[in-house]
CSV table of C-alpha atoms in Angstrom, one decimal:
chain,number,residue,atom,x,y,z
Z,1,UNK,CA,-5.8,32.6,38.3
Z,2,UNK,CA,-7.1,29.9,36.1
Z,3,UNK,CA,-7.2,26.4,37.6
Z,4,UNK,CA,-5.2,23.8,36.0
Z,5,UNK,CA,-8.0,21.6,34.5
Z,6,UNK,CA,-9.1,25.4,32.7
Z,7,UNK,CA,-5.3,25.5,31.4
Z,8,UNK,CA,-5.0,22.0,29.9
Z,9,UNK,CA,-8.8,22.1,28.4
Z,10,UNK,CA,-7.1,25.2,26.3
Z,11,UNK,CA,-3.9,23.6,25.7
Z,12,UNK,CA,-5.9,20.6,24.1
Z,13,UNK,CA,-8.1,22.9,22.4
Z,14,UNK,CA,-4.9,25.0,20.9
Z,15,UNK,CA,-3.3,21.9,19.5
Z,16,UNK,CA,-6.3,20.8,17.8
Z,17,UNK,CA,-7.0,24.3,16.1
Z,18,UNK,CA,-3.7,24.0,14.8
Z,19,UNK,CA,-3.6,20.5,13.8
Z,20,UNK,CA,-7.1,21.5,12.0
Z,21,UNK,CA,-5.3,24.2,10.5
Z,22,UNK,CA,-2.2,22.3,9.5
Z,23,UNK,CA,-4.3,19.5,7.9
Z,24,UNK,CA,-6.0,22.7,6.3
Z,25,UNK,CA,-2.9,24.1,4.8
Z,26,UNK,CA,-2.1,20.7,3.7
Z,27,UNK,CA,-4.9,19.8,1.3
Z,28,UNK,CA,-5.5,23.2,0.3
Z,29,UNK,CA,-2.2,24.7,0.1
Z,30,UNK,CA,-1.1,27.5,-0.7
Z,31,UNK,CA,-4.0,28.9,1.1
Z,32,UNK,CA,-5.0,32.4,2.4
Z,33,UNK,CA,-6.3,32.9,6.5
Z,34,UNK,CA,-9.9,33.6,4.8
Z,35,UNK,CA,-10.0,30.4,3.2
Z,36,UNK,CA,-8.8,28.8,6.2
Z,37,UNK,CA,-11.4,30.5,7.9
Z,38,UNK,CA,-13.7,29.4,5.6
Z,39,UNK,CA,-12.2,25.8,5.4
Z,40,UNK,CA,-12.5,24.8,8.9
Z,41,UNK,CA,-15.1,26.9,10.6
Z,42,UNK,CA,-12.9,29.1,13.4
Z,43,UNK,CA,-12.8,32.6,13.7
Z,44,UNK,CA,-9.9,34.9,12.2
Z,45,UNK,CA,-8.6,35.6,15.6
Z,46,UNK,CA,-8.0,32.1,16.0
Z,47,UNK,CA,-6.5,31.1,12.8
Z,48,UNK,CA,-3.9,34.1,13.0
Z,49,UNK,CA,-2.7,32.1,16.1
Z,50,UNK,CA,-2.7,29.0,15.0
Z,51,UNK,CA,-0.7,30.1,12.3
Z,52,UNK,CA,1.5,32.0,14.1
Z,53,UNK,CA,2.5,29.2,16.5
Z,54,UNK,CA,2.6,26.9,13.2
Z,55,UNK,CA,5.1,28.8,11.7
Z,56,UNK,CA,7.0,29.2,15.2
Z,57,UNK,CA,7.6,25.5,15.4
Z,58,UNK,CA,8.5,25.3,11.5
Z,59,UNK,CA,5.9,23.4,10.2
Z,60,UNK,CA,4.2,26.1,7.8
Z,61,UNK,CA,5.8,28.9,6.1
Z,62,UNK,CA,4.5,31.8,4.0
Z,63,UNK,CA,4.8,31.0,0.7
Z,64,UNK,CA,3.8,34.8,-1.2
Z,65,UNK,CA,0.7,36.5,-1.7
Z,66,UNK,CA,-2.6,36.1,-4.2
Z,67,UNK,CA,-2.8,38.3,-6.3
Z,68,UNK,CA,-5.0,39.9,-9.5
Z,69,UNK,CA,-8.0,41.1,-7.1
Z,70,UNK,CA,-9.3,44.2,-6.2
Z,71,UNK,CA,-7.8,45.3,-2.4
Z,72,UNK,CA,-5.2,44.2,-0.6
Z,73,UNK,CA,-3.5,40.8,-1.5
Z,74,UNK,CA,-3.8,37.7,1.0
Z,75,UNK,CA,-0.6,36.0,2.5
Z,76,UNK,CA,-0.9,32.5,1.5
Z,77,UNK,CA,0.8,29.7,3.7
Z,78,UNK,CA,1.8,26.2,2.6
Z,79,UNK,CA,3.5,23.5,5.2
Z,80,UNK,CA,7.1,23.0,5.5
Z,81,UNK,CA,7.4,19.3,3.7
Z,82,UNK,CA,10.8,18.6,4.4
Z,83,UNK,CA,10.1,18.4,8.5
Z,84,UNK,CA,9.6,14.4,7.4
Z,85,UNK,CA,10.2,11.9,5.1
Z,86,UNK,CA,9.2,8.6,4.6
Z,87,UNK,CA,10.4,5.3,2.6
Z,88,UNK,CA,7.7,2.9,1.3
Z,89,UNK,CA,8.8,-0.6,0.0
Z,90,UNK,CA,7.3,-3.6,-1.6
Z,91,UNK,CA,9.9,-6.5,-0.7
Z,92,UNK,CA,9.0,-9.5,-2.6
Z,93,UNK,CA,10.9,-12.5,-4.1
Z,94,UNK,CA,12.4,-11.1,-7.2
Z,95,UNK,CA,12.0,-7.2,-6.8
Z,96,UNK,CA,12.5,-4.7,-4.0
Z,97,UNK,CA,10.6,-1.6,-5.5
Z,98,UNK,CA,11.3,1.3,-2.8
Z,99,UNK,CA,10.4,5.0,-3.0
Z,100,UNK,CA,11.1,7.9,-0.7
Z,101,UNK,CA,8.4,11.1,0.0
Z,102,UNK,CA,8.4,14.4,2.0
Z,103,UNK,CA,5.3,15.1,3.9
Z,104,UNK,CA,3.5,16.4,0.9
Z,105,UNK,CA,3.8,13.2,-0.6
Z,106,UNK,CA,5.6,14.0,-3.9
Z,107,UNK,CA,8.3,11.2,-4.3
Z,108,UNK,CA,12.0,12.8,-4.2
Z,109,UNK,CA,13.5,8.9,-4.7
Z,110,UNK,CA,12.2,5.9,-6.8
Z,111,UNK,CA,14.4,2.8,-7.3
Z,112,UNK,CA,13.6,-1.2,-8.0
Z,113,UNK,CA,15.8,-3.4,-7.2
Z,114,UNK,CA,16.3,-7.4,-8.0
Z,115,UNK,CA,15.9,-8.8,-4.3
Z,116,UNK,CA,18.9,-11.0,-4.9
Z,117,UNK,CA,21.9,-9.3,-6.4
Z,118,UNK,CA,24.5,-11.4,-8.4
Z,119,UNK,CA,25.9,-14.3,-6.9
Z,120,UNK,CA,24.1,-13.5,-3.7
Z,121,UNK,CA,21.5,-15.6,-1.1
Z,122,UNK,CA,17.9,-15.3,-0.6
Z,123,UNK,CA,17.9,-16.3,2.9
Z,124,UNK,CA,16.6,-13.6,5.4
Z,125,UNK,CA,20.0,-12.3,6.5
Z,126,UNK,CA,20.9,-11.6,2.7
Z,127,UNK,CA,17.9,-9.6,2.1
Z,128,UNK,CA,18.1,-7.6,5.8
Z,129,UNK,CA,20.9,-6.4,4.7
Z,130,UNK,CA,20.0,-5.5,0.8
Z,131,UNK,CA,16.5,-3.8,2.2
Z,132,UNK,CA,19.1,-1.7,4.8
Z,133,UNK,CA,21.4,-1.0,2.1
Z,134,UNK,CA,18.7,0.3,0.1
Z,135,UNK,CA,17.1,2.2,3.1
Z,136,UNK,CA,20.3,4.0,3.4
Z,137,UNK,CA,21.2,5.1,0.0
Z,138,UNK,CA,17.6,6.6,0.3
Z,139,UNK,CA,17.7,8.3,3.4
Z,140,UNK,CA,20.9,10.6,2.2
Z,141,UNK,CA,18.2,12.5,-0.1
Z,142,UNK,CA,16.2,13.2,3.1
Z,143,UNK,CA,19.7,14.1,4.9
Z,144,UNK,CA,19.2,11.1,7.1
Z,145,UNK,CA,15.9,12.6,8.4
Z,146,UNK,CA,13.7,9.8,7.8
Z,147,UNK,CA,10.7,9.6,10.0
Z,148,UNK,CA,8.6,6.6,9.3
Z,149,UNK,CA,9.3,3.1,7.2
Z,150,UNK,CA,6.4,0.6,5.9
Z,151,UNK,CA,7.8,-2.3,4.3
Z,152,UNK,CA,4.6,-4.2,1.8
Z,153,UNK,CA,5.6,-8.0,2.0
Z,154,UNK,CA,3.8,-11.0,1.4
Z,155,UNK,CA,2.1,-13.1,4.2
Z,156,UNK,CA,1.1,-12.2,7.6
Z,157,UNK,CA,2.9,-9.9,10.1
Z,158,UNK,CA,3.4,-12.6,13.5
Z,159,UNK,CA,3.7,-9.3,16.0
Z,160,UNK,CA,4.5,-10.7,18.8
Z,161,UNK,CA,7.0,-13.6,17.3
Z,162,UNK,CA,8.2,-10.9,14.9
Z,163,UNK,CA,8.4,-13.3,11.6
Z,164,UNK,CA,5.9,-13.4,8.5
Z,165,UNK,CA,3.5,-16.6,8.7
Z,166,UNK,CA,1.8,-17.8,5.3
Z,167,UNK,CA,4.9,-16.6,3.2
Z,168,UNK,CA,6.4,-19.4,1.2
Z,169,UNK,CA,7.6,-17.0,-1.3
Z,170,UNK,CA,9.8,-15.7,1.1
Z,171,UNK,CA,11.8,-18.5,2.7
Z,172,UNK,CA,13.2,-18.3,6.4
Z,173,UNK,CA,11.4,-15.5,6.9
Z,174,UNK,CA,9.2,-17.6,9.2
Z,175,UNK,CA,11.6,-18.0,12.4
Z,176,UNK,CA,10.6,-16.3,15.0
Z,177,UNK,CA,12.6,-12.3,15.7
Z,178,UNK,CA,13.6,-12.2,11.7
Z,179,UNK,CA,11.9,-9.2,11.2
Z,180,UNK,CA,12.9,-7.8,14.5
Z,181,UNK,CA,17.1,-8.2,12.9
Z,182,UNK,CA,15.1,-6.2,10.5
Z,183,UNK,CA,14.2,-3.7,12.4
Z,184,UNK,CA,17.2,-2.8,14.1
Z,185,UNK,CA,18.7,-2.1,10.7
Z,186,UNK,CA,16.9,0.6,9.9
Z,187,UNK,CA,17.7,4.0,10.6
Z,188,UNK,CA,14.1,5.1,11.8
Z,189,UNK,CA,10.9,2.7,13.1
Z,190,UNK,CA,9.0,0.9,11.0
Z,191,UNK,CA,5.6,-1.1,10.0
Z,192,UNK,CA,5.4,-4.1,8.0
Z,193,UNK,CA,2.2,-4.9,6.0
Z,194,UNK,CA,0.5,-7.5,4.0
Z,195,UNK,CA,1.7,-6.1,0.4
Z,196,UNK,CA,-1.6,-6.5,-1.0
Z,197,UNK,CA,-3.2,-4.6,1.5
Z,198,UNK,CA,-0.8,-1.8,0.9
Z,199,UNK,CA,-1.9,-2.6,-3.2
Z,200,UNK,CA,-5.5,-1.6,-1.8
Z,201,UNK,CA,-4.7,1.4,0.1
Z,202,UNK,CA,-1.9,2.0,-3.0
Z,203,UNK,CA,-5.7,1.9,-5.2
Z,204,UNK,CA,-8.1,4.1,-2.6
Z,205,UNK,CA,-5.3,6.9,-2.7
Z,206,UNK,CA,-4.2,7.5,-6.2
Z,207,UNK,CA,-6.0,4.6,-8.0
Z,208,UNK,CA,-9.4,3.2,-9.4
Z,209,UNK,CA,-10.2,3.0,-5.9
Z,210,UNK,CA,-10.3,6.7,-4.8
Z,211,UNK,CA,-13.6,7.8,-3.7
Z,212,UNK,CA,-15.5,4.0,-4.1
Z,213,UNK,CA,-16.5,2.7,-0.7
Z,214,UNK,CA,-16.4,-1.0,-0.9
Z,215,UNK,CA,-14.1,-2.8,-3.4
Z,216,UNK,CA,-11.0,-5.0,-3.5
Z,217,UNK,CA,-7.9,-5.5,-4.6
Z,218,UNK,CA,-6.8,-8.5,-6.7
Z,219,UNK,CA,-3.4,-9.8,-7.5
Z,220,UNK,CA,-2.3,-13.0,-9.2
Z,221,UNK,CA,0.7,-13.7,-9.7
Z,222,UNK,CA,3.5,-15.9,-8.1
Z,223,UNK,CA,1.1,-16.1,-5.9
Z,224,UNK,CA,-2.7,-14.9,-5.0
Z,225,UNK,CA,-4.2,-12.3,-2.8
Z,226,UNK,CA,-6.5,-9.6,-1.8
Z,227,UNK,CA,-6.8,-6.6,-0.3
Z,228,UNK,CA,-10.2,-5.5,1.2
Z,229,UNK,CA,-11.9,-1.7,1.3
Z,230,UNK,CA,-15.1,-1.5,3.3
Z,231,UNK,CA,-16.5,1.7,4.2
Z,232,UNK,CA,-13.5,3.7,2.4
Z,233,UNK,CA,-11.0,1.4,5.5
Z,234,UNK,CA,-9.0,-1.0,5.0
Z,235,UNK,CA,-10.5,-4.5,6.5
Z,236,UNK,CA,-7.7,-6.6,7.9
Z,237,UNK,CA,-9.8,-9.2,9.9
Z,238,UNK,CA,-8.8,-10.8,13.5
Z,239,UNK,CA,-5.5,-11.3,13.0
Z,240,UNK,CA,-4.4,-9.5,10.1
Z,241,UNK,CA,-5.7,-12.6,7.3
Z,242,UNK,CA,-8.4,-11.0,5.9
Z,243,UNK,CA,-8.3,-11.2,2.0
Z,244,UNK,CA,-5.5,-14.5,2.1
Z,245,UNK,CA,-8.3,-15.9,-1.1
Z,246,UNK,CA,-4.9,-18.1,-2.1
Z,247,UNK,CA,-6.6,-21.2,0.6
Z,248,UNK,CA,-9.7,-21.0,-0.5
Z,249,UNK,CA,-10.4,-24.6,-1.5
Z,250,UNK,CA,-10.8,-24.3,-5.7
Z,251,UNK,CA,-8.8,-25.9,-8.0
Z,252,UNK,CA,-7.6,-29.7,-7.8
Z,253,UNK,CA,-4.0,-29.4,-6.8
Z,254,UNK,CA,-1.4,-31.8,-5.2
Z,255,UNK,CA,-2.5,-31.5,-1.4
Z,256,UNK,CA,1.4,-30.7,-1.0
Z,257,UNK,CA,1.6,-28.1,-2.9
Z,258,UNK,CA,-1.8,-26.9,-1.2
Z,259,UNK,CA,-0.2,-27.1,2.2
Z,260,UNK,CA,1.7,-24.8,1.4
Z,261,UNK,CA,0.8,-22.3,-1.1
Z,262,UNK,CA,-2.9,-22.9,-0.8
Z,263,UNK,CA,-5.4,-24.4,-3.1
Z,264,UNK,CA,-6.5,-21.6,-5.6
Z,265,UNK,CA,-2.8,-20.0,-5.4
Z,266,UNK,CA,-1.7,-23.9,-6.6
Z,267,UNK,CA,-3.7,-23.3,-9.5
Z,268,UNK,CA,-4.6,-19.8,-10.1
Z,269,UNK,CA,-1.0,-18.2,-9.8
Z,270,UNK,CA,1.7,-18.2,-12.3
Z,271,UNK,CA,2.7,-21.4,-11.7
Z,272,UNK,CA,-0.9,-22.7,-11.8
Z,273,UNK,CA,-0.9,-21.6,-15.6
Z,274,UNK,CA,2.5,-23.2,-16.4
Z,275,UNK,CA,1.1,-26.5,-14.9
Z,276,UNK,CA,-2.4,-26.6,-16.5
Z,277,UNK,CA,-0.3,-25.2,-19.9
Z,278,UNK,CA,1.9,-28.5,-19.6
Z,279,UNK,CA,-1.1,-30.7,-19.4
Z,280,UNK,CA,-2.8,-29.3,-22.0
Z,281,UNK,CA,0.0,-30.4,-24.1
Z,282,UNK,CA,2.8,-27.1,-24.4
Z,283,UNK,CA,6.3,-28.1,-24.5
Z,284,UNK,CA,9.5,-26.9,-23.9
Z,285,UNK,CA,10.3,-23.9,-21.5
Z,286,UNK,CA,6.8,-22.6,-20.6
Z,287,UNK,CA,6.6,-19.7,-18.4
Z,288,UNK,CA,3.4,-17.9,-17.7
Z,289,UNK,CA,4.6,-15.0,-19.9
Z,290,UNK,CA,4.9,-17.0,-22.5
Z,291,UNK,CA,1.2,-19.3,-22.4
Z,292,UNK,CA,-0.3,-15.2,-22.4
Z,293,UNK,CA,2.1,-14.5,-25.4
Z,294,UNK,CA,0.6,-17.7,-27.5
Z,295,UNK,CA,-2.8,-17.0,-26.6
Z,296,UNK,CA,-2.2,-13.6,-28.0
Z,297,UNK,CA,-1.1,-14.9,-30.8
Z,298,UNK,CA,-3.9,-17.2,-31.8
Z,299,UNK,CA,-1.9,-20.3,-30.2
Z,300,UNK,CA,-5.2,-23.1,-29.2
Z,301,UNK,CA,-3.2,-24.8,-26.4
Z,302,UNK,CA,-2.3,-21.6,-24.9
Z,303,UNK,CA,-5.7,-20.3,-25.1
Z,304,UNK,CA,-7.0,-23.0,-23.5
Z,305,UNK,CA,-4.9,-22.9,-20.3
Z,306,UNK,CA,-5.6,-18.7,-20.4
Z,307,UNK,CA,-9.4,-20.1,-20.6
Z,308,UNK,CA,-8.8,-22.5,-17.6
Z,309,UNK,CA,-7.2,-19.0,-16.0
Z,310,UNK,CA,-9.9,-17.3,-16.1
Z,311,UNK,CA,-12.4,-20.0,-14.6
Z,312,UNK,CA,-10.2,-20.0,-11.5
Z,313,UNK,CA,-9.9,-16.1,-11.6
Z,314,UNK,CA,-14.5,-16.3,-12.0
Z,315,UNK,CA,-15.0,-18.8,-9.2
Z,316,UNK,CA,-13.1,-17.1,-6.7
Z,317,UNK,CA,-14.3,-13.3,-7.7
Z,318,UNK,CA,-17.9,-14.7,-7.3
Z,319,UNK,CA,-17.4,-15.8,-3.8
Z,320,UNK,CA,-15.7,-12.5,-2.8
Z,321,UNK,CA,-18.8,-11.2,-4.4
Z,322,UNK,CA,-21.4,-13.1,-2.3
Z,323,UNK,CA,-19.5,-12.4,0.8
Z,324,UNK,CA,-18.6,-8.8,0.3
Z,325,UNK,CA,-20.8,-6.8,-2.3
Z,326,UNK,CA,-18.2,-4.7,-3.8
Z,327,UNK,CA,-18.6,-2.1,-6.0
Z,328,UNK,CA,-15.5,-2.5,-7.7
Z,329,UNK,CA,-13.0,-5.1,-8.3
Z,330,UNK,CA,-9.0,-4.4,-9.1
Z,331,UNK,CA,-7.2,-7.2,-10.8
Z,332,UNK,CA,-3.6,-6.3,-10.6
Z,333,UNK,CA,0.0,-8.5,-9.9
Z,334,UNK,CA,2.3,-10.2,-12.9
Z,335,UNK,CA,-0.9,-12.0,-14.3
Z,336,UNK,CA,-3.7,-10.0,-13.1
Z,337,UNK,CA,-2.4,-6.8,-14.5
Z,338,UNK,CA,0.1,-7.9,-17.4
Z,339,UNK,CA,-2.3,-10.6,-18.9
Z,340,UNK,CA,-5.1,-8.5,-19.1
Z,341,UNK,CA,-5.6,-8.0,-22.1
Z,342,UNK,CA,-6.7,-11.9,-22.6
Z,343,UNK,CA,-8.1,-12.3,-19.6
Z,344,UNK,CA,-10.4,-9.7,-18.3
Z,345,UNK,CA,-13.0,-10.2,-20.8
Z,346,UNK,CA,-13.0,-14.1,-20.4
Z,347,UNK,CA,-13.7,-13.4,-16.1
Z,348,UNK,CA,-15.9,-10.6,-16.5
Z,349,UNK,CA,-18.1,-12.8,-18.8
Z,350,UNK,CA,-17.6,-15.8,-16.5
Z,351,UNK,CA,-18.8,-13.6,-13.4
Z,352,UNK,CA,-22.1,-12.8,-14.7
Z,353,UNK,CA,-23.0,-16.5,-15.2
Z,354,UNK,CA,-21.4,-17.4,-12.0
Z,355,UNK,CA,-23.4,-14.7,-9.6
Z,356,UNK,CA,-27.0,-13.5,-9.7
Z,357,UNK,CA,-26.4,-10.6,-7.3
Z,358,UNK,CA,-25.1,-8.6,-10.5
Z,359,UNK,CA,-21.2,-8.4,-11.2
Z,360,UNK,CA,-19.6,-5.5,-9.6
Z,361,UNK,CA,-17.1,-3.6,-11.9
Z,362,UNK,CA,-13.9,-5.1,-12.7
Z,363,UNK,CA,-10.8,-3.2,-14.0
Z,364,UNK,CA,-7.2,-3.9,-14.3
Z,365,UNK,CA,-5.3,-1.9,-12.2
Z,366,UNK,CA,-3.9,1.8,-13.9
Z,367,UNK,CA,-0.7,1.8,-11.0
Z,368,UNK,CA,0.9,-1.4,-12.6
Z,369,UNK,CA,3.8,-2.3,-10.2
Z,370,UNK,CA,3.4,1.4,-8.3
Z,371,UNK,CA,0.6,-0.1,-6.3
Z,372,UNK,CA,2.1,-1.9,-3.0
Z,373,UNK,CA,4.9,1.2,-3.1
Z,374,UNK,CA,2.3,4.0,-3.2
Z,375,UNK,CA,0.1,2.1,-0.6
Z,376,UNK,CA,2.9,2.2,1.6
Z,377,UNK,CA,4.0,5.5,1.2
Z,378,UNK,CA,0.6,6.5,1.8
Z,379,UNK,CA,0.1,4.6,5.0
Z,380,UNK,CA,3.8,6.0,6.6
Z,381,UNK,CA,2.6,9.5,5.3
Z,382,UNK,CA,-0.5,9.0,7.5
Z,383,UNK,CA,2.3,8.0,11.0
Z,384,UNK,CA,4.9,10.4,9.7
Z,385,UNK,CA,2.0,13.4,9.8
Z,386,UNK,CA,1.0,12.7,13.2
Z,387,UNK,CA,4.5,12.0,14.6
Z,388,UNK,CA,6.1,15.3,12.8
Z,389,UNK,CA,2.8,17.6,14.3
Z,390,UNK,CA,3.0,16.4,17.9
Z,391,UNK,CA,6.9,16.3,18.5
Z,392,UNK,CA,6.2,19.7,17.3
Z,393,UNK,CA,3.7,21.0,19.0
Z,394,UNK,CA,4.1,19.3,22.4
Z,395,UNK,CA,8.3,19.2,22.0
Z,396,UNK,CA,7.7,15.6,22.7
């Protein structure tokens, strides 16, 4: 009779021949029990019974048969990609983009959203209850099944206080147990993430930064941040900080405004280029939109405070450069992305002055305002997987 250590060194071995399998089918699908074979290095014998218990719990199917060869055709088996579902959104102060994804990934729901509807509040009950109401409407394409949220927001996730610190655009979301209100309004559990982080992971997954070690991720907008890749993972330092570039002390700013929003986001972000724009001389209503929209057109004042742009953007690239050694660099967000056109060349030729460790690559961003919702859905695909296999598998 086989002793009990003998029985659960086989049950641990079963489950991870068919989560090997599983992960298999996944990336390879539709796939035949040769290629399987082939893919993951176990005998035949031992796929056939992975597979057989896979389909038994319903998380593969048999999807037809290969055909057009000589001999008899191979079954081919793909997952079952309704078992889960998962919602990724990118909360910030004027848009909620949200998206909804089976297990395979392919995005069943898209939707943005203006955070703060029509006559409505931006304080953090307000938007609990928009985010929830927009949870919901999501979660009747997925029948209610939804397994896994991640929510991309700006700042730092406080854990244990359960509020975001170093958030200004989001006000009140700094009291201590606002995002756990948040948290009980959804329908399933849920993460919540620096969103330019997410924007990284958004990049390494279907982005420029797919397959490139070391880079980061760049946004400038209504505010400034970064997202870090080191060794193909994202680094999020010893508290979750790592890549906050909006304090790093550039720029000559009002120290109130710096307290707050930190130097180089005081005069690197959108408003940074409406303020250096009015100094220069600009009047009437400037935005940031519109000081890229003169400086397209030839206007000097407006190239001038795109040039001052671009000195900020330089500096603090060539410190992430002498601290990191990235191969690439992503410039994405309202300004970073939408301004490129006038701006890239001006930093890239700035960085090579700046460093003499050669300038990595950098590239404007191909996801545009995609990027914090497909790093999310990519990160809740990851939980969703693991959770979906092992109450599965285990019935746990």
């Amino acid at each position: 009779m086989p002793s009990r250590e003998t029985a659960n060194t086989t049950s641990v071995l079963r489950i991870m021949n068919e989560r090997a399998v599983y992960e298999r089918i996944r990336l390879l699908g539709p796939v035949s029990r040769p290629q399987l074979a082939a893919a993951t290095g176990l005998s035949k014998p031992t796929i056939s019974l992975a597979l057989a218990d896979l389909e038994r719990v319903g998380l593969v199917k048999a999807i037809g048969r290969r055909t057009g060869g000589a001999g008899r055709s191979a079954r081919l088996y793909g997952i079952r990609p309704e078992t889960g579902w998962v919602i990724g959104l990118d909360v910030g102060r004027e848009w909620i983009r949200a998206a909804l994804a089976d297990l395979s990934g392919e995005v069943a729901v898209r939707e943005d959203v203006r955070s703060v509807g029509a006559g409505g509040s931006a304080e953090p009950a307000a938007l609990i209850d928009r985010i929830g109401r927009i949870v919901d409407e999501l979660a009747k394409a997925a029948d209610g099944a939804v397994t896994h949220i991640v929510l991309g927001t700006p700042g730092v996730h406080d854990v244990e206080n359960r509020r975001l610190r170093l958030a200004p655009n989001l006000p009140g979301w700094d009291v201590p147990g606002v995002t756990g209100r948040l948290a009980r309004r959804l329908p399933a559990p849920c993460a919540i993430e620096n969103d330019i982080d997410l924007a990284a992971l958004g990049e390494r997954g279907y982005g420029l930064g797919e397959g490139v070690p070391h880079f980061a991720f760049v946004s400038i907008g209504t505010g400034i941040g970064m997202g870090i890749v080191l060794n193909g993972e994202l680094h999020r330092g010893a508290r979750g900080a790592a890549g906050e570039i909006a304090w790093l002390p550039f720029g000559e700013a009002d120290p109130r405004e710096t307290r707050s929003h930190g130097m180089l986001e005081s005069v690197a972000s959108g408003p940074g280029v409406v303020a250096a724009a009015r100094r220069l001389g600009m009047t009437g209503a400037i935005t940031a939109k519109r000081v890229f929209d003169e400086a397209r057109a030839g206007d000097p004042l407006a190239a001038e405070a795109v040039a001052h742009e671009a000195g900020h953007v330089a500096r603090a690239l060539a410190s992430v450069v002498a601290l990191l050694d990235p191969d690439l660099i992503v410039l994405g967000g309202g300004i970073g992305g939408h301004g490129a056109d006038v701006l890239l060349g001006a930093v890239r030729d700035r960085l090579e002055t700046m460093t003499p460790l050669g300038a990595p690559r950098v590239e404007v961003s191909a996801l545009g305002d995609d990027a914090v919702v497909l790093g999310a859905l990519a990160t809740g695909l990851e939980t969703a997987r693991d959770l979906v296999f092992t109450r599965a598998v285990t019935g746990s």
